[in-house]
Coordinates of C-alpha atoms in Angstrom, one line a residue:
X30 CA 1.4 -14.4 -14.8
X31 CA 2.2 -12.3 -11.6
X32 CA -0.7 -9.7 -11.7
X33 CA -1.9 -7.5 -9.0
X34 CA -4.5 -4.8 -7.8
X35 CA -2.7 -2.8 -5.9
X36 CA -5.9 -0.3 -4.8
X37 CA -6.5 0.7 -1.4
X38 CA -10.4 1.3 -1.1
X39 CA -11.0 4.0 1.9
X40 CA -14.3 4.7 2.9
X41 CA -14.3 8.1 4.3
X42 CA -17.8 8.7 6.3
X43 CA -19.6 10.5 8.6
X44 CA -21.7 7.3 10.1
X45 CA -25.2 9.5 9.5
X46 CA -24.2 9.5 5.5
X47 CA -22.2 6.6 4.7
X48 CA -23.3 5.8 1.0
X49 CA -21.0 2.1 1.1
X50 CA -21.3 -1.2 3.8
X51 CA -18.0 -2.8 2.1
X52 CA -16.1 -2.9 -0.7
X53 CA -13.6 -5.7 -2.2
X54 CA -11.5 -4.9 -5.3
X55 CA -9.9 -7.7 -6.9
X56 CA -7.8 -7.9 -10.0
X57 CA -11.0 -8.1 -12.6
X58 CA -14.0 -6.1 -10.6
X59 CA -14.6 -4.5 -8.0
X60 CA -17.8 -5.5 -5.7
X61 CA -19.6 -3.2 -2.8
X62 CA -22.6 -2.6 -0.9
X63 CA -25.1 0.0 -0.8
X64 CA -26.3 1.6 2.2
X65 CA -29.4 -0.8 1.4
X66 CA -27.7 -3.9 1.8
X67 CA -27.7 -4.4 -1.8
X68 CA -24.5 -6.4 -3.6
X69 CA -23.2 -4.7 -6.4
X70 CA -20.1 -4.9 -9.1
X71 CA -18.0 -2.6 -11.1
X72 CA -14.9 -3.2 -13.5
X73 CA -13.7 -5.5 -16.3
X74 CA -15.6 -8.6 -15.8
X75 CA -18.8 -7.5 -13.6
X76 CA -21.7 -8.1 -15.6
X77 CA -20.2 -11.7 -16.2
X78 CA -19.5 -12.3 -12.7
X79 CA -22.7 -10.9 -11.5
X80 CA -25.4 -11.6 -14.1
X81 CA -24.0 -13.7 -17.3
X82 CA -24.5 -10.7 -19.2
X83 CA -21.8 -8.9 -21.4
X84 CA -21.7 -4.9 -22.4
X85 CA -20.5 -2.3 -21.2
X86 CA -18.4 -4.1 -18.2
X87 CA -17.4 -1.0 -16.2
X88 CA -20.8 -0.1 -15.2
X89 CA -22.3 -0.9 -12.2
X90 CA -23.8 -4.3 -12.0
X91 CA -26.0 -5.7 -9.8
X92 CA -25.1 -8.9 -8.2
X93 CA -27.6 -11.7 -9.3
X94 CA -28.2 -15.5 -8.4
X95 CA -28.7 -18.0 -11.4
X96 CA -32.7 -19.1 -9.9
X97 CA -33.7 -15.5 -10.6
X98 CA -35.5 -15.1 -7.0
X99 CA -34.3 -11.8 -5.3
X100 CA -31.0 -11.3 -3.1
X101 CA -30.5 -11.6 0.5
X102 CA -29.4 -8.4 2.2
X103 CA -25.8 -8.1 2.6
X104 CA -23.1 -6.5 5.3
X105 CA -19.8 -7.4 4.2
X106 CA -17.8 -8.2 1.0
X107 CA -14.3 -9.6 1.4
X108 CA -12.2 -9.5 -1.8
X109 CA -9.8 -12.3 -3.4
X110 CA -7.4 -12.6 -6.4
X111 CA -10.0 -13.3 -8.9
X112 CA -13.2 -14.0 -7.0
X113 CA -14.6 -12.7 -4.0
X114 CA -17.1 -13.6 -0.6
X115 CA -20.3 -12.1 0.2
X116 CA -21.7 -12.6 3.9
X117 CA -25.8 -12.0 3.7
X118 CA -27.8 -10.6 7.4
X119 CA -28.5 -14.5 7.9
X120 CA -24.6 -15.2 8.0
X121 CA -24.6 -17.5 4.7
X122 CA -21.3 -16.7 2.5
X123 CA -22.3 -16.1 -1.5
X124 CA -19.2 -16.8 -3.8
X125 CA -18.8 -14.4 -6.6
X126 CA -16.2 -14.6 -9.8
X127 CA -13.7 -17.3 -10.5
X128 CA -14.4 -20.9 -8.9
X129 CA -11.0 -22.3 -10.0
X130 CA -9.2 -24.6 -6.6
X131 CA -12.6 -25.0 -5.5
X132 CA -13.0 -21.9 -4.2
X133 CA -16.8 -21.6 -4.6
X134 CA -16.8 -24.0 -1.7
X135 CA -20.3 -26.0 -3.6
X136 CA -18.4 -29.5 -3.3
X137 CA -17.7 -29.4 -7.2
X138 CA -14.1 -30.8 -7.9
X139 CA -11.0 -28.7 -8.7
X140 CA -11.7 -27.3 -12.4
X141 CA -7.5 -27.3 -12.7
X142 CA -5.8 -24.0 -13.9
X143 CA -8.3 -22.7 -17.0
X144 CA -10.5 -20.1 -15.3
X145 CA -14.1 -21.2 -14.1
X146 CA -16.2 -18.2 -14.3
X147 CA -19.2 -18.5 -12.4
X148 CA -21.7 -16.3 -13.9
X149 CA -24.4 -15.7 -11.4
X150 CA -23.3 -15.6 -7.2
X151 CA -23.7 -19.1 -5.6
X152 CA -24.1 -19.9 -1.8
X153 CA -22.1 -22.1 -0.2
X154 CA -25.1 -23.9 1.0
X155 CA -23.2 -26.9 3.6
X156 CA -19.8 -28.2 4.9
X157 CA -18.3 -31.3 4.4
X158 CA -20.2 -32.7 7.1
X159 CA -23.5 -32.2 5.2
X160 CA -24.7 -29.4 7.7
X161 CA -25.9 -26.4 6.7
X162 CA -23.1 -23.2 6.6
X163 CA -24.1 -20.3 8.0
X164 CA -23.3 -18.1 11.2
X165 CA -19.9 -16.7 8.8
X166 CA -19.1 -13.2 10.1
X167 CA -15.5 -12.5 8.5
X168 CA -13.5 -14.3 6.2
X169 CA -10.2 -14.0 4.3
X170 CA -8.4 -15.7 1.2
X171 CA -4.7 -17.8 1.2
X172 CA -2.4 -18.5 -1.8
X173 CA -0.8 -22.0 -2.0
X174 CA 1.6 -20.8 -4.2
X175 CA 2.4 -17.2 -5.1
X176 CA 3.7 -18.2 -8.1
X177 CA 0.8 -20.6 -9.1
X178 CA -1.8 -17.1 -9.4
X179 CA -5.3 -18.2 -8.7
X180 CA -5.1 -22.0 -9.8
X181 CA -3.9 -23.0 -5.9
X182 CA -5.8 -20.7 -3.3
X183 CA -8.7 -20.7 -0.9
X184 CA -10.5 -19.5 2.2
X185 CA -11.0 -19.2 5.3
X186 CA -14.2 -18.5 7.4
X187 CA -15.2 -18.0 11.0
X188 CA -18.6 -18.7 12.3
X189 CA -19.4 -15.9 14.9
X190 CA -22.1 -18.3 16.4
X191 CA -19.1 -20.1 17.7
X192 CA -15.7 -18.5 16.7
X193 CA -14.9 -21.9 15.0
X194 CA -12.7 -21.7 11.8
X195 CA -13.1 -23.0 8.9
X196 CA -11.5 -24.1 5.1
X197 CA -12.0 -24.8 1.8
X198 CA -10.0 -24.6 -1.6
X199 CA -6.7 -26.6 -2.2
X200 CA -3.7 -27.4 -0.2
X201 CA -1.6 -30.0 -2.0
X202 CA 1.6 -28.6 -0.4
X203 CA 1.0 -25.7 1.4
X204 CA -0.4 -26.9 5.0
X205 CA -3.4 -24.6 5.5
X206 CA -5.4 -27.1 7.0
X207 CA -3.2 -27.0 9.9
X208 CA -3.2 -31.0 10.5
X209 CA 0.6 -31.2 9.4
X210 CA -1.3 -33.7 6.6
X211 CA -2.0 -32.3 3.2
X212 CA -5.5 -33.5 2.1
X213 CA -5.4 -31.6 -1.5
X214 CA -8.9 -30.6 -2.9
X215 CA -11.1 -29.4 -0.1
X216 CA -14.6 -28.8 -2.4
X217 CA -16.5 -27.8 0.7
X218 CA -15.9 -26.5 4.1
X219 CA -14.2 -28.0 6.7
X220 CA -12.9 -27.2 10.4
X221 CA -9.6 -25.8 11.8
X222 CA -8.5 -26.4 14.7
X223 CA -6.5 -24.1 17.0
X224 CA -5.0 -25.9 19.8
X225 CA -6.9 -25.8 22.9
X226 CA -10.1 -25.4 20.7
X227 CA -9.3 -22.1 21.1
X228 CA -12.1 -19.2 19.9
X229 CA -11.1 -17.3 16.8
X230 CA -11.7 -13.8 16.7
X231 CA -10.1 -12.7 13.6
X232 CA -8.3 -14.1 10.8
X233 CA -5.7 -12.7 7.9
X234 CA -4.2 -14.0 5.0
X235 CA -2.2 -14.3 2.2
X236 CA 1.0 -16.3 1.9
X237 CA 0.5 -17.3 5.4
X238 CA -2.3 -17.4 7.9
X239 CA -2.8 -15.6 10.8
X240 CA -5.6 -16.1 13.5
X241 CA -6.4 -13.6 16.8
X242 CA -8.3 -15.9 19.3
X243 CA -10.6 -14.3 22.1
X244 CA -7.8 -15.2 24.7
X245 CA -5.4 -12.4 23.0
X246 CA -3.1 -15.4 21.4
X247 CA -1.9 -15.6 17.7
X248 CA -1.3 -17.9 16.0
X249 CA 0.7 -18.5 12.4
X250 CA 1.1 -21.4 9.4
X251 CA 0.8 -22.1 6.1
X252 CA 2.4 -21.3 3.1
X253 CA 4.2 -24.4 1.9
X254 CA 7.6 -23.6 3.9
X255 CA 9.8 -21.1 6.5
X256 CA 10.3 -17.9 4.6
X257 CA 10.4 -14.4 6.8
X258 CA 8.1 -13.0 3.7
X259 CA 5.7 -15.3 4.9
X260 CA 5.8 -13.7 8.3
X261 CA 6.2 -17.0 9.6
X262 CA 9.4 -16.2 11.8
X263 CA 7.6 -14.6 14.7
X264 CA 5.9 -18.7 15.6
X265 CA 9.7 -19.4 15.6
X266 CA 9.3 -21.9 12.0
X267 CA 11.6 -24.2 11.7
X268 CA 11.6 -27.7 9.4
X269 CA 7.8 -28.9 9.2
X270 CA 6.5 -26.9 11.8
X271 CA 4.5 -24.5 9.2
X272 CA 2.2 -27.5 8.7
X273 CA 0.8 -26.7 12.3
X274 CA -0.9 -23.6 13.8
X275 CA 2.4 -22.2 16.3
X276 CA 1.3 -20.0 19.2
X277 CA 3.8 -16.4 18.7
X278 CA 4.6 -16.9 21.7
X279 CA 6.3 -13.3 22.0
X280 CA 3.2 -11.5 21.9
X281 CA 0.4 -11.5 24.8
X282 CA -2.9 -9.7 24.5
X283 CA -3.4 -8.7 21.2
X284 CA -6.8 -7.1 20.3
X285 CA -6.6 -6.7 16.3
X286 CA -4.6 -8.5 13.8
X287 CA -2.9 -7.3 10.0
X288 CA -0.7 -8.7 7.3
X289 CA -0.7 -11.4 4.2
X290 CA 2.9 -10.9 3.0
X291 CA 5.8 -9.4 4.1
X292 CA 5.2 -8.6 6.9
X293 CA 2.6 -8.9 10.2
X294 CA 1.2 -6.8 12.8
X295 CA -0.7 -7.0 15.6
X296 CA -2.2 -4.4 17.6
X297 CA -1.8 -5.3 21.8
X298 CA -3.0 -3.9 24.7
X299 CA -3.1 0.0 24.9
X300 CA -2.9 0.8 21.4
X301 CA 0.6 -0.8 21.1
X302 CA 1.7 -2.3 17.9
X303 CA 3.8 -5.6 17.5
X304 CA 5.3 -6.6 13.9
X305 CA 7.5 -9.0 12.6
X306 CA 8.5 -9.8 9.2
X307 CA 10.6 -8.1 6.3
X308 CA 11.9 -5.1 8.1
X309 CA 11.3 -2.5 5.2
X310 CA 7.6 -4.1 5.0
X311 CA 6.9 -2.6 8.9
X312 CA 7.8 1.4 8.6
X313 CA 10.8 1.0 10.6
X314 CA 12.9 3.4 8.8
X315 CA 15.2 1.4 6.7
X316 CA 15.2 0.1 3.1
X317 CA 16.9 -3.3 4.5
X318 CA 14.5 -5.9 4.0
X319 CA 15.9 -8.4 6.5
X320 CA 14.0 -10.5 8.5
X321 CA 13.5 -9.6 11.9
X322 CA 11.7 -11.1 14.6
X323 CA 8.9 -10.0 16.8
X324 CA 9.2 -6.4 17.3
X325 CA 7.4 -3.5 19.7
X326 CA 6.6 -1.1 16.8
X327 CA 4.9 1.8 18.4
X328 CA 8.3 3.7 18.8
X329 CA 8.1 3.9 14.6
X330 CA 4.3 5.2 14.4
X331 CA 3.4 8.8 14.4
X332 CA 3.1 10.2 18.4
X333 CA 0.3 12.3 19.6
X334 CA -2.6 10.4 17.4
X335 CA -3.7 8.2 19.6
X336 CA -2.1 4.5 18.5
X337 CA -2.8 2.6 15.8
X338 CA -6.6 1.3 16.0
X339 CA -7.0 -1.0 12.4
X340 CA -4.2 -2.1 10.4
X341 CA -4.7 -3.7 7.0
X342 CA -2.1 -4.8 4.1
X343 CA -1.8 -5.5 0.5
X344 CA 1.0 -7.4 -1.2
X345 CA 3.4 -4.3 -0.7
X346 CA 2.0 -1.5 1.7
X347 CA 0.5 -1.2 5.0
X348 CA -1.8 1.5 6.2
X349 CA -3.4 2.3 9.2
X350 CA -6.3 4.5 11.0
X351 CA -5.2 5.5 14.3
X352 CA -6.9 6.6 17.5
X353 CA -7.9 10.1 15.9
X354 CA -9.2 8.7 12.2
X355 CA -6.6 9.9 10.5
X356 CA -4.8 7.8 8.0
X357 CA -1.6 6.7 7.7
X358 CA 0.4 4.1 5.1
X359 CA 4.2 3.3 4.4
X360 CA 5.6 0.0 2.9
X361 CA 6.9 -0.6 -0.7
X362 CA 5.2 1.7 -3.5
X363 CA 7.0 1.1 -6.8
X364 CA 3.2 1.7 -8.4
X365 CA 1.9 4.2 -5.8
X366 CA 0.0 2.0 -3.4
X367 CA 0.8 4.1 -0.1
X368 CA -0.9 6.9 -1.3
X369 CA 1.5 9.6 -0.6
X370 CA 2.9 10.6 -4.0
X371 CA 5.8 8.4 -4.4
X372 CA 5.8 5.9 -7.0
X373 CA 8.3 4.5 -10.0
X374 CA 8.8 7.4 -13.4
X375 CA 6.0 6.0 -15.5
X376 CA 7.5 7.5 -18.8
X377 CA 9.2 4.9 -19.7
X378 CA 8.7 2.3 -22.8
X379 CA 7.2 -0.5 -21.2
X380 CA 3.8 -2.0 -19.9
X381 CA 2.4 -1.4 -17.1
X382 CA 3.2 -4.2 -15.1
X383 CA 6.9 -3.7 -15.9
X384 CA 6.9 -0.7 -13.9
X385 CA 8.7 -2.5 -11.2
X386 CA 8.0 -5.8 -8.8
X387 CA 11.1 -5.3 -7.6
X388 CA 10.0 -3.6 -3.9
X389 CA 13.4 -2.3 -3.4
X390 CA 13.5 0.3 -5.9
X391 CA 10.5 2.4 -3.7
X392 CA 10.0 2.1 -0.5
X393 CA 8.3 4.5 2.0
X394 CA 10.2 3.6 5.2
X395 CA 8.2 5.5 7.9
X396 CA 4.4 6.2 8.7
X397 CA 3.2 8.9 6.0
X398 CA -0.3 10.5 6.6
X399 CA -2.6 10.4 4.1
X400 CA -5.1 13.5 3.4
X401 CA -4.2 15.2 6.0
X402 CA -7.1 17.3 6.0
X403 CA -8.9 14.5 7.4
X404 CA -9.7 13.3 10.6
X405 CA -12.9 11.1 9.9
X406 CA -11.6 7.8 8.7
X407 CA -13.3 5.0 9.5
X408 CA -12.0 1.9 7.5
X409 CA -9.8 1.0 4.8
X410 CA -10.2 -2.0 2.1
X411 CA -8.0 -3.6 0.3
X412 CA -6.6 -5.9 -2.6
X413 CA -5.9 -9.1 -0.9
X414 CA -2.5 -9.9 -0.1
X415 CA -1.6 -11.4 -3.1

């Protein structure tokens, strides 16, 4: 079943009194971290997740490991569909939630589509090569299959120590790896390759992947096939070619990277913005969701704020801090994720969920700021691009 979290997490903060490190909403919980460093959990299935324990779920829980000894220290939580990563001060990655498609990254075999809830956190403690993983500074989850939920996924990592990339999960058909083979169960991590053994600065993804290297080059693949939803028009996709990372060869100099569905940004140069994708997806204006290809995008964002600094997307909506912290989202919002007020009539006799998937029916075509009384935003997080 199609579900999704469609929360935007902001962290609003004076440096001096920031209360939060990270936070990573996925569909069952919600994880964070304290201004000490410690892991904690909120929402429907957190006291599972985080310490085999049942109760009263939606109070916080403290993240827990299944030896009982105490927890590293951490500084930054990334969230996925089901599950999410941890990154401790010693760069190891801690796994937290659902280990279905081998996404715990432990070198168990796939479990197959019933849920595998792990109930403590578990480091990822080496790579496929046997050697120890650590050095992880970001890291981002994909989605083999949209339709397949959380039984296909998995993630990538990079290693600051040496802005290498790395992989684990499954990719039966979806040609993640980038090797234009697809090698199925990946239980433990394994490396990517950019052409040029190029450095990788940042990574995004979602459908598709998307990778900033420190030359200013990005690069695209992934997601089982050519499909403008899967932002994979701007590498100029055609046949196989999503099986191999493609250079979008468009864009030149790009300092910050966005996107996981319908659409992808990057942020170039002197604050200028470059997008490509679904056109409704990229606040152009229009509620025509065609395709279009790589696209100077700066001429659409608010003037006189100082560009568009961070960028960061869920399955439907896009928002942005720009140059003088204010906040700013547009995108499809048929269950209010922009943030401005517009969403579908929720009196109406069905669930929930049946408020609308179709993106059409809503859509905030142009850059609306968010709490305008504020000009001290300092990073958004957000439901992955599932």
């Amino acid at each position: 079943m199609k579900k999704l979290l469609s929360i935007i997490f902001i962290l609003i903060a004076f440096i001096s009194n920031a209360q939060y490190r990270g936070v990573a909403p996925n569909e069952y919980a919600t994880f964070y971290i304290d201004s000490t460093g410690k892991l904690w959990a909120a929402g429907g299935r957190a006291n599972l997740w985080a310490s085999n324990s049942t109760g009263r779920q939606a109070l916080p829980t403290l993240v827990k490991q299944a030896s009982g000894s105490a927890m590293p220290k951490f500084t930054k939580v990334i969230a996925g569909f089901v599950d999410a990563l941890a990154i401790d001060t010693a760069g190891y990655v801690w796994h937290l939630g659902d280990a279905g498609s081998c996404a715990a990254g432990d070198g168990t075999t796939d479990p197959g589509p019933t849920d595998d809830n792990m109930l403590y956190a578990q480091r990822i403690t080496v790579d496929s090569a046997g050697n120890t993983f650590t050095g992880i500074t970001s890291a981002a989850q994909y989605f083999l299959d949209p339709g397949a939920g959380h039984t296909k996924k998995g993630w990538f990592a990079i290693k600051g120590t040496d802005s290498t990339l790395w992989i684990w999960g499954r990719d039966d058909d979806g040609g993640f790896r980038g090797t234009g083979v697809f090698p199925g169960p990946m239980p433990r991590p394994v490396q990517v390759t950019i052409p040029g053994n190029r450095k990788v600065i940042q990574v995004v993804a979602g459908y598709f992947a998307m990778v900033l290297c420190s030359d200013g080059t990005v690069w695209t693949w992934g997601s089982g096939g050519c499909d403008e939803y899967f932002a994979m028009l701007g590498s100029g996709c055609s046949g196989n070619s999503f099986r191999f990372p493609r250079q979008v060869t468009e864009i030149s100099g790009g300092r910050y990277i966005g996107g996981g569905r319908g659409g992808a940004y990057v942020v170039c140069g002197n604050d200028s913005l470059w997008g490509w994708g679904g056109a409704a997806f990229l606040g152009t204006g229009t509620t025509n969701n065609s395709p279009i290809p790589p696209t100077y995008l700066t001429p659409y964002m608010p003037t006189s704020h100082g560009g568009v600094k961070k960028i960061v997307t869920n399955v439907n909506a896009t928002h942005a801090i720009m140059g003088d912290s204010t906040l700013w989202g547009w995108g499809g919002s048929p269950q209010g994720e922009v943030g401005n007020g517009t969403m579908l009539d929720r009196d109406r006799p069905t669930y929930p969920y049946g408020w609308g998937w179709d993106f059409s029916i809503i859509w905030v075509t142009s850059p609306a700021q968010l709490v305008p009384t504020r000009h001290d935003f300092v990073n958004t997080y957000s439901a992955n691009g599932y």
